[in-house]
PDB file of N, CA and C in Angstrom:
ATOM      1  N   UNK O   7      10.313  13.623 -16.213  1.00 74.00           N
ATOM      2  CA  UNK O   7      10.617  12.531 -15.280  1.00 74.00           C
ATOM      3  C   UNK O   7      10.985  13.060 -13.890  1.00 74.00           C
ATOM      4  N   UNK O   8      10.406  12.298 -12.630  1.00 79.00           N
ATOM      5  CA  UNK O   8      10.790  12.139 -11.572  1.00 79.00           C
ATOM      6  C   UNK O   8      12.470  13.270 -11.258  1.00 79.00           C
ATOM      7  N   UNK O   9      13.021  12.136 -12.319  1.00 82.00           N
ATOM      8  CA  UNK O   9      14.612  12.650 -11.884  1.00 82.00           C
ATOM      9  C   UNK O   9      15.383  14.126 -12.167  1.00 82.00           C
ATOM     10  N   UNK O  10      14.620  14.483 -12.755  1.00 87.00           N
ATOM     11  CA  UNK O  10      14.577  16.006 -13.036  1.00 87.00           C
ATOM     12  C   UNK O  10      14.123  16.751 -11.970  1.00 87.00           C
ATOM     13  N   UNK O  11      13.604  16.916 -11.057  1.00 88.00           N
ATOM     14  CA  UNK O  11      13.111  17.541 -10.020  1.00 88.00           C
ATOM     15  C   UNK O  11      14.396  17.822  -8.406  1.00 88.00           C
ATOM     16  N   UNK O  12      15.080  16.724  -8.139  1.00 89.00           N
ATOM     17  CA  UNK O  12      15.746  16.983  -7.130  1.00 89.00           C
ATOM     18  C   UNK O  12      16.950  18.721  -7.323  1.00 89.00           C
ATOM     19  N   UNK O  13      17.294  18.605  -8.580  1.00 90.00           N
ATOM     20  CA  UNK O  13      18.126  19.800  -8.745  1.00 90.00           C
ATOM     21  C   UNK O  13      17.207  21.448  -8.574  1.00 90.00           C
ATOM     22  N   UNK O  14      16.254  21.314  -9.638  1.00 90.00           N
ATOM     23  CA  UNK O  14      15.969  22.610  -9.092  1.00 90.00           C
ATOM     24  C   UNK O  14      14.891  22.812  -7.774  1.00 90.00           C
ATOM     25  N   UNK O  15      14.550  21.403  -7.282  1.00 89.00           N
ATOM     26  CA  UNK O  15      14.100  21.999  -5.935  1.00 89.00           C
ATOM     27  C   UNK O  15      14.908  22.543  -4.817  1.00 89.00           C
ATOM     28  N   UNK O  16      16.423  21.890  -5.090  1.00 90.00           N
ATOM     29  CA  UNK O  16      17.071  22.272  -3.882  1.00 90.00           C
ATOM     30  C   UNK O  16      17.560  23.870  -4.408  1.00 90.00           C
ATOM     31  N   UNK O  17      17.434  24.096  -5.462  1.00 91.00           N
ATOM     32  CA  UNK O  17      17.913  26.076  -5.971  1.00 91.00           C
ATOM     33  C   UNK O  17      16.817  26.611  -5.674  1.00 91.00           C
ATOM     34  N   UNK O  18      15.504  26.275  -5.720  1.00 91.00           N
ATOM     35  CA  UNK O  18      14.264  26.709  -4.899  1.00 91.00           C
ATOM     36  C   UNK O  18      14.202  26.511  -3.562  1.00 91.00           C
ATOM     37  N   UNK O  19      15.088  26.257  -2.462  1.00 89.00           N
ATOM     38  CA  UNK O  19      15.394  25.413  -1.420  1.00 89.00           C
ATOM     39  C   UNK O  19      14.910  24.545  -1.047  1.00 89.00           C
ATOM     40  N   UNK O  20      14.300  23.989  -1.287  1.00 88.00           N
ATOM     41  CA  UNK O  20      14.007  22.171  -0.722  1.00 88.00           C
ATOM     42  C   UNK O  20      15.251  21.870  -0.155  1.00 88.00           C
ATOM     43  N   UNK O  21      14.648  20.881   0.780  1.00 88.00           N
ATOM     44  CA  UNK O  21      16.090  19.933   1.013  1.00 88.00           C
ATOM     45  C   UNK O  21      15.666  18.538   0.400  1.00 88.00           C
ATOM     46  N   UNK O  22      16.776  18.105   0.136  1.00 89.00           N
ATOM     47  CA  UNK O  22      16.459  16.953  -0.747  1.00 89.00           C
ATOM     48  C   UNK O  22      17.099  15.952  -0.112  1.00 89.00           C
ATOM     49  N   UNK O  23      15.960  15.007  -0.047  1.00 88.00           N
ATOM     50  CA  UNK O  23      16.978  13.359   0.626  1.00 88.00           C
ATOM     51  C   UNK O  23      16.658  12.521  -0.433  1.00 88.00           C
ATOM     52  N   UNK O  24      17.418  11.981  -0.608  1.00 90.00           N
ATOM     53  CA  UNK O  24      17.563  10.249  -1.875  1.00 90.00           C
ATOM     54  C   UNK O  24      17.689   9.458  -0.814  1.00 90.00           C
ATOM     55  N   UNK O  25      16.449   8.239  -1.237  1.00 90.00           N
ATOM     56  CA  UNK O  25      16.406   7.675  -0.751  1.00 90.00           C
ATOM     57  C   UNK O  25      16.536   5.885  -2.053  1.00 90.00           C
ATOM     58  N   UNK O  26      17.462   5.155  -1.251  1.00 91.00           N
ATOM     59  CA  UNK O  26      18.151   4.231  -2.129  1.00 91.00           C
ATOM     60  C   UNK O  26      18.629   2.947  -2.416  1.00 91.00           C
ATOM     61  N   UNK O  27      18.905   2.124  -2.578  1.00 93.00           N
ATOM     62  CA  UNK O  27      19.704   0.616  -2.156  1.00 93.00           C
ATOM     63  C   UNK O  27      20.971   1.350  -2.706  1.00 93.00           C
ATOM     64  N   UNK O  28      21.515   1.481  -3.602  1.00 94.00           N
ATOM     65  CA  UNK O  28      22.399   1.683  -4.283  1.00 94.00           C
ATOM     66  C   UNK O  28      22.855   3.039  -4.755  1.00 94.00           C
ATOM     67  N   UNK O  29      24.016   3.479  -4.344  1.00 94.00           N
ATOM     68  CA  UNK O  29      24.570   5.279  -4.966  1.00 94.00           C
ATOM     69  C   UNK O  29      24.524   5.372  -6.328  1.00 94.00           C
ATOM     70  N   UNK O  30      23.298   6.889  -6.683  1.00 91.00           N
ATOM     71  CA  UNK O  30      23.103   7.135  -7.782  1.00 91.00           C
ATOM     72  C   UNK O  30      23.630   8.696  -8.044  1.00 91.00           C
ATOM     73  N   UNK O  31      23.201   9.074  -9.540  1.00 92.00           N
ATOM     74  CA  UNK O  31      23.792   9.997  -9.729  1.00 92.00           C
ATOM     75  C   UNK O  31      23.305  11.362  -8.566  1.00 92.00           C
ATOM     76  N   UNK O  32      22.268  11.324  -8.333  1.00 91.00           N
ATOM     77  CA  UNK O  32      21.349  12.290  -7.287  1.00 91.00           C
ATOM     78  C   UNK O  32      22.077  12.502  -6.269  1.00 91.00           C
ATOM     79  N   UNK O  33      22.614  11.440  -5.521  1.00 93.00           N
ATOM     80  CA  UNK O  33      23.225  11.577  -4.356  1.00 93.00           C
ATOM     81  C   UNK O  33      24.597  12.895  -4.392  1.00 93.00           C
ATOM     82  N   UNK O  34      25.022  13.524  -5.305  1.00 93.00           N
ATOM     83  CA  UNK O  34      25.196  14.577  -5.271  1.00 93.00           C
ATOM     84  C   UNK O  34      24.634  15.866  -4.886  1.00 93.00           C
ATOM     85  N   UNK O  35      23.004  15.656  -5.833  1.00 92.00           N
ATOM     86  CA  UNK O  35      22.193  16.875  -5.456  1.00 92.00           C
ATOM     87  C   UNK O  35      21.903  16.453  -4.218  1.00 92.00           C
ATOM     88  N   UNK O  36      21.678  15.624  -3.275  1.00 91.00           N
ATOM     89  CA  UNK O  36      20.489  15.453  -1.975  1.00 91.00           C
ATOM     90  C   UNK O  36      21.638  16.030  -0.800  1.00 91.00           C
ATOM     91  N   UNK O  37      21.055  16.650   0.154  1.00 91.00           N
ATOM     92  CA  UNK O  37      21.549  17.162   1.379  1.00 91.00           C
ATOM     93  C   UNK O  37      21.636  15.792   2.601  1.00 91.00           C
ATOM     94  N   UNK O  38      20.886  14.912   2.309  1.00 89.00           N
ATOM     95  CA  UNK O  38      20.740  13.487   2.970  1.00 89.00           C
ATOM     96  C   UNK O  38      20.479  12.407   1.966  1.00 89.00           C
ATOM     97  N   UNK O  39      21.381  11.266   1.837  1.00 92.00           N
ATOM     98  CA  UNK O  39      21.382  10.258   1.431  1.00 92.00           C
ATOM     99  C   UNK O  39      21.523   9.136   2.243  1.00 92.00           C
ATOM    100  N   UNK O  40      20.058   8.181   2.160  1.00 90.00           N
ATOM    101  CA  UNK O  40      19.485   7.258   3.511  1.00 90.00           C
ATOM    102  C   UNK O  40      19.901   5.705   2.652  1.00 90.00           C
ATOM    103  N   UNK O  41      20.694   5.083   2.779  1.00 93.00           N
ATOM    104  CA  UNK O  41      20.651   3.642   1.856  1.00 93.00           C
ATOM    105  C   UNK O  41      20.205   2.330   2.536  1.00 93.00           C
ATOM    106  N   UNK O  42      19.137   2.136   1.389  1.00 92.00           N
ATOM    107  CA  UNK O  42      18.277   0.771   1.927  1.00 92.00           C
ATOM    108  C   UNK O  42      16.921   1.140   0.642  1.00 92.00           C
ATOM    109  N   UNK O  43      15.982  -0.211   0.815  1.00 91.00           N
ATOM    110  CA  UNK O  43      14.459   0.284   0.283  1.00 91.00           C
ATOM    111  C   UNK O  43      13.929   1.488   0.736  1.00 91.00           C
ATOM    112  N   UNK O  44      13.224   1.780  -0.383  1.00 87.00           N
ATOM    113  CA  UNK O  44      12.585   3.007   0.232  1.00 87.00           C
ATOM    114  C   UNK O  44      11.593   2.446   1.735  1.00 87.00           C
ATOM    115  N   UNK O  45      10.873   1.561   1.383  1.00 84.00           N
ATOM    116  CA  UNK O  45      10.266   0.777   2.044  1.00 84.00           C
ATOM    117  C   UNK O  45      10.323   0.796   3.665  1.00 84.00           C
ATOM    118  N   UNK O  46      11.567   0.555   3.914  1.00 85.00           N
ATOM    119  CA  UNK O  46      11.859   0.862   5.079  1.00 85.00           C
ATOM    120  C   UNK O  46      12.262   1.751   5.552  1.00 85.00           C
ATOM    121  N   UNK O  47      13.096   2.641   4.627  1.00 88.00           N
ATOM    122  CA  UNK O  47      13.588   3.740   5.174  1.00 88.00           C
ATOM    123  C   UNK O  47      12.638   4.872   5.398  1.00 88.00           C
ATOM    124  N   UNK O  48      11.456   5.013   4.175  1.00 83.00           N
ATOM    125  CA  UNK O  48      10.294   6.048   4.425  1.00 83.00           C
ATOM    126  C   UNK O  48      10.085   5.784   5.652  1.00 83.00           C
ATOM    127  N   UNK O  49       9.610   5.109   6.237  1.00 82.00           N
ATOM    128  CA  UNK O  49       8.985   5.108   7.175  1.00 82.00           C
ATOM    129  C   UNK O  49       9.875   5.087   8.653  1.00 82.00           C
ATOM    130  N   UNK O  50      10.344   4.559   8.799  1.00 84.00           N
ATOM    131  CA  UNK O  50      11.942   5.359   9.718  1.00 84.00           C
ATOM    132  C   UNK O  50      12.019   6.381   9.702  1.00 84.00           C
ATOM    133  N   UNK O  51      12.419   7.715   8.378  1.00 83.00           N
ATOM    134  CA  UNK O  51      12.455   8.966   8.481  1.00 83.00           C
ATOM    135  C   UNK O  51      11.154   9.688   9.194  1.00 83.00           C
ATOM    136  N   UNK O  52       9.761   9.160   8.525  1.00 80.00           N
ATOM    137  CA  UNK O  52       9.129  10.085   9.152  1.00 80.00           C
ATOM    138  C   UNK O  52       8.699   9.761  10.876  1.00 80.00           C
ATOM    139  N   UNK O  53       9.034   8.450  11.588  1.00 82.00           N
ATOM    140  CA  UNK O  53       9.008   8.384  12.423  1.00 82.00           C
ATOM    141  C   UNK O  53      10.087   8.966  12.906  1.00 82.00           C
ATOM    142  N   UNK O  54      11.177   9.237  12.729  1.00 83.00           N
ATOM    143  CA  UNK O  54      12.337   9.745  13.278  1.00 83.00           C
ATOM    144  C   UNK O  54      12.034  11.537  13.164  1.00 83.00           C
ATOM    145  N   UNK O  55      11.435  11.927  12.204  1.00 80.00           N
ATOM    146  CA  UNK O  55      10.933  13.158  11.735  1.00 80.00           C
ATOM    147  C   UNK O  55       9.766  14.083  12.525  1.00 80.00           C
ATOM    148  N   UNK O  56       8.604  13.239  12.419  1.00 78.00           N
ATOM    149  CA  UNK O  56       7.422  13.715  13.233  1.00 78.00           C
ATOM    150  C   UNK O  56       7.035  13.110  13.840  1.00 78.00           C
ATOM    151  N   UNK O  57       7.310  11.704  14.489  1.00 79.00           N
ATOM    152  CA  UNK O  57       7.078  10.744  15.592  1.00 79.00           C
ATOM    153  C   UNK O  57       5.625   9.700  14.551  1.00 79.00           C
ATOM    154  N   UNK O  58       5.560   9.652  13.724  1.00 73.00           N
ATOM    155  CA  UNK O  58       4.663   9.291  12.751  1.00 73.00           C
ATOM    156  C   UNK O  58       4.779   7.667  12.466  1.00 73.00           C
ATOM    157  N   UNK O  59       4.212   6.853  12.779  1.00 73.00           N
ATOM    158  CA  UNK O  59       4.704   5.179  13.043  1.00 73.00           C
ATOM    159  C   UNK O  59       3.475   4.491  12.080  1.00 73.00           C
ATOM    160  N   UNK O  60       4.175   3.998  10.399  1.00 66.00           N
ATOM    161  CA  UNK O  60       3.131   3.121  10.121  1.00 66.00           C
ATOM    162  C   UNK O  60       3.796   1.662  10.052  1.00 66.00           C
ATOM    163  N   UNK O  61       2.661   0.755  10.160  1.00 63.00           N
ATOM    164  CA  UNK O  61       2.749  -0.756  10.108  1.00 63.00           C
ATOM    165  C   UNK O  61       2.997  -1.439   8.564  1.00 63.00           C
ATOM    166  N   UNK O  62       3.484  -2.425   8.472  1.00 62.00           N
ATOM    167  CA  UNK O  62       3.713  -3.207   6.489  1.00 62.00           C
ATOM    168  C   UNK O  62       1.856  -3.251   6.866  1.00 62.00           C
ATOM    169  N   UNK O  63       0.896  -3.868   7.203  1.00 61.00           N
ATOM    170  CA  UNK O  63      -0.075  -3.552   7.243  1.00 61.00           C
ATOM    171  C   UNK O  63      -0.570  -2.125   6.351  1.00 61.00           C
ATOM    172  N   UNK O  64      -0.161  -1.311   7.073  1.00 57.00           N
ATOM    173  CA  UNK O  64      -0.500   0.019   6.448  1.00 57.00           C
ATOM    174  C   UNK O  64      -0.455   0.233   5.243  1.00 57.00           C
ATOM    175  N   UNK O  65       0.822  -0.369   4.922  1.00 53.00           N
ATOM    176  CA  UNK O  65       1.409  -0.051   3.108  1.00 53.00           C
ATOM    177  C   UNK O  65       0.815  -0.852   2.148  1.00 53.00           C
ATOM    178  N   UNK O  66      -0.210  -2.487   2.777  1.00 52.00           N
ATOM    179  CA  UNK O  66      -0.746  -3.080   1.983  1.00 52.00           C
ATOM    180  C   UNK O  66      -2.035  -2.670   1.572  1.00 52.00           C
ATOM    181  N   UNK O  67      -2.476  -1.483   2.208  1.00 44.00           N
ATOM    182  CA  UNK O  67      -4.263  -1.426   2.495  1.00 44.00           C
ATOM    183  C   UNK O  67      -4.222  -0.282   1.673  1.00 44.00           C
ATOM    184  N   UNK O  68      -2.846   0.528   1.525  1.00 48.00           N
ATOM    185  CA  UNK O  68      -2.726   1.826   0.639  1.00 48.00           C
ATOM    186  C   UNK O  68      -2.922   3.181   1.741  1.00 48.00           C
ATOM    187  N   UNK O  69      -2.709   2.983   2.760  1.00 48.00           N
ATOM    188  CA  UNK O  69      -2.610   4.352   3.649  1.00 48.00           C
ATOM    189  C   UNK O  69      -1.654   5.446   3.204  1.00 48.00           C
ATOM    190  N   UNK O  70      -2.153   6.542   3.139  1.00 50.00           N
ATOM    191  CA  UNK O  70      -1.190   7.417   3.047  1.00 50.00           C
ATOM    192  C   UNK O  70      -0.436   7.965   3.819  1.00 50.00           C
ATOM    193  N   UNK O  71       1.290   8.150   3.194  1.00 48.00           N
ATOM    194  CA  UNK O  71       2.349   8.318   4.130  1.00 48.00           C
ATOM    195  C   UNK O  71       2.488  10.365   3.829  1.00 48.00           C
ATOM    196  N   UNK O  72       2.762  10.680   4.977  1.00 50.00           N
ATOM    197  CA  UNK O  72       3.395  12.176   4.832  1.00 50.00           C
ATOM    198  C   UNK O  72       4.003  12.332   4.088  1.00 50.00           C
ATOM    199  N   UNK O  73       3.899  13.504   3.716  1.00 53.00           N
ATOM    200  CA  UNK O  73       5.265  13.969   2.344  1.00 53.00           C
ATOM    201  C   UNK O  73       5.736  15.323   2.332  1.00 53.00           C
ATOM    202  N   UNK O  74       6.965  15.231   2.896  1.00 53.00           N
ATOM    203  CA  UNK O  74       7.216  17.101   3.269  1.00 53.00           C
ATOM    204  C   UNK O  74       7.717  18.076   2.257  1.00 53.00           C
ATOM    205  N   UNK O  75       6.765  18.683   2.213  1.00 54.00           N
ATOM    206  CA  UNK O  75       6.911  19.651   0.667  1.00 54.00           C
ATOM    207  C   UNK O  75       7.459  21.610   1.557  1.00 54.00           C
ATOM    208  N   UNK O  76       8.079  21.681   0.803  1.00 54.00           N
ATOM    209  CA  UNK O  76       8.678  23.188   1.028  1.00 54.00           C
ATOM    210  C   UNK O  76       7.772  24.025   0.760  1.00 54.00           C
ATOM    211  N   UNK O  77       7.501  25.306   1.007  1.00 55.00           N
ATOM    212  CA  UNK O  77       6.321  26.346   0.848  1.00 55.00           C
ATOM    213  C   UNK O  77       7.367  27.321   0.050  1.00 55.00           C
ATOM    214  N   UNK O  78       6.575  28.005  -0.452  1.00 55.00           N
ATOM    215  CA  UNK O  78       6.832  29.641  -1.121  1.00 55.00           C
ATOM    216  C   UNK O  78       7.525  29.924  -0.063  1.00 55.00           C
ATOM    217  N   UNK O  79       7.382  30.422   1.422  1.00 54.00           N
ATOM    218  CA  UNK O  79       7.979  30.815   2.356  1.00 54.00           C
ATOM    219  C   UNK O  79       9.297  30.146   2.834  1.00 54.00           C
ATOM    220  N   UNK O  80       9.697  28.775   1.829  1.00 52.00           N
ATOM    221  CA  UNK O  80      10.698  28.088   2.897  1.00 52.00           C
ATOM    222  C   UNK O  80      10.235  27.029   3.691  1.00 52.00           C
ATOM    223  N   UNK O  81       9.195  27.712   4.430  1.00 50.00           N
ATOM    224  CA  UNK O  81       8.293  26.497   5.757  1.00 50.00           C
ATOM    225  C   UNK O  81       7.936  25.141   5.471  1.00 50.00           C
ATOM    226  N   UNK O  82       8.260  24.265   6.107  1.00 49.00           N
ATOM    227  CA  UNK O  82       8.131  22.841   5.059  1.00 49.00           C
ATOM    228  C   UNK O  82       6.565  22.218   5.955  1.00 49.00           C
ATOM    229  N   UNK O  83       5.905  22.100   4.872  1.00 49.00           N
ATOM    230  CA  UNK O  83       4.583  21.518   4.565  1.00 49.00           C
ATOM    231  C   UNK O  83       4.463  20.078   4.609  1.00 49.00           C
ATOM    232  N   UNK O  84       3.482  19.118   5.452  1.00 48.00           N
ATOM    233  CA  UNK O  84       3.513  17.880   5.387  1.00 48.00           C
ATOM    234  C   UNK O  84       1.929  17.848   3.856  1.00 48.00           C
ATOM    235  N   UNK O  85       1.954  17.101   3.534  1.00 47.00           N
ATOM    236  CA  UNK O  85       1.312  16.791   2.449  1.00 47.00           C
ATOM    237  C   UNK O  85       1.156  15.189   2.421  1.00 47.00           C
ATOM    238  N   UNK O  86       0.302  14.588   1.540  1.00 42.00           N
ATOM    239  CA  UNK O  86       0.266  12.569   1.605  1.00 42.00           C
ATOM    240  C   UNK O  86       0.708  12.246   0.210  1.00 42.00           C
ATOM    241  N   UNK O  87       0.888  11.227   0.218  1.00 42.00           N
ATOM    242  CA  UNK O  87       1.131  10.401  -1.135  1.00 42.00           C
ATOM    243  C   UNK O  87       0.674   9.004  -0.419  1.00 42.00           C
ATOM    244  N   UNK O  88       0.340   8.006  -1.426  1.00 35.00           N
ATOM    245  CA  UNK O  88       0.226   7.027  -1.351  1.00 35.00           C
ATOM    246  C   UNK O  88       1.008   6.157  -1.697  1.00 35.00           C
TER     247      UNK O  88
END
């Protein structure tokens, strides 16, 4: 599951943000905890992040949003998800 992943990415260094309506157990492991839908908040971060601006439009048609993944090196990698 999903929820298994925030702990040992951040001992692999990731930084980890939870993103949330409500404080969960994670919000321990995450270095940033953003509260609201993901919905809105994804897309806030990565505009606040890489200047990256999508529309509710966007999210209905299935565009893919950035997804910043950590490298072997540390260097953080943008990547998509849908």
């Amino acid at each position: 599951p999903a929820a298994g992943l925030p702990a040992p990415a951040r001992r692999a260094g990731a930084t980890v943000v939870v993103i949330n309506p409500v404080p969960t157990a994670l919000d321990a492991v995450a270095h940033h905890v953003l509260r609201g839908p993901a919905g809105e908040q994804l897309p806030a971060l990565l505009t606040a992040a890489f200047g990256i601006e999508h529309t509710e439009d966007d999210m209905k048609i299935g565009m893919t949003l950035p997804l910043m993944e950590p490298g072997v090196d540390g260097a953080v990698r943008v990547s998509s998800m849908i």
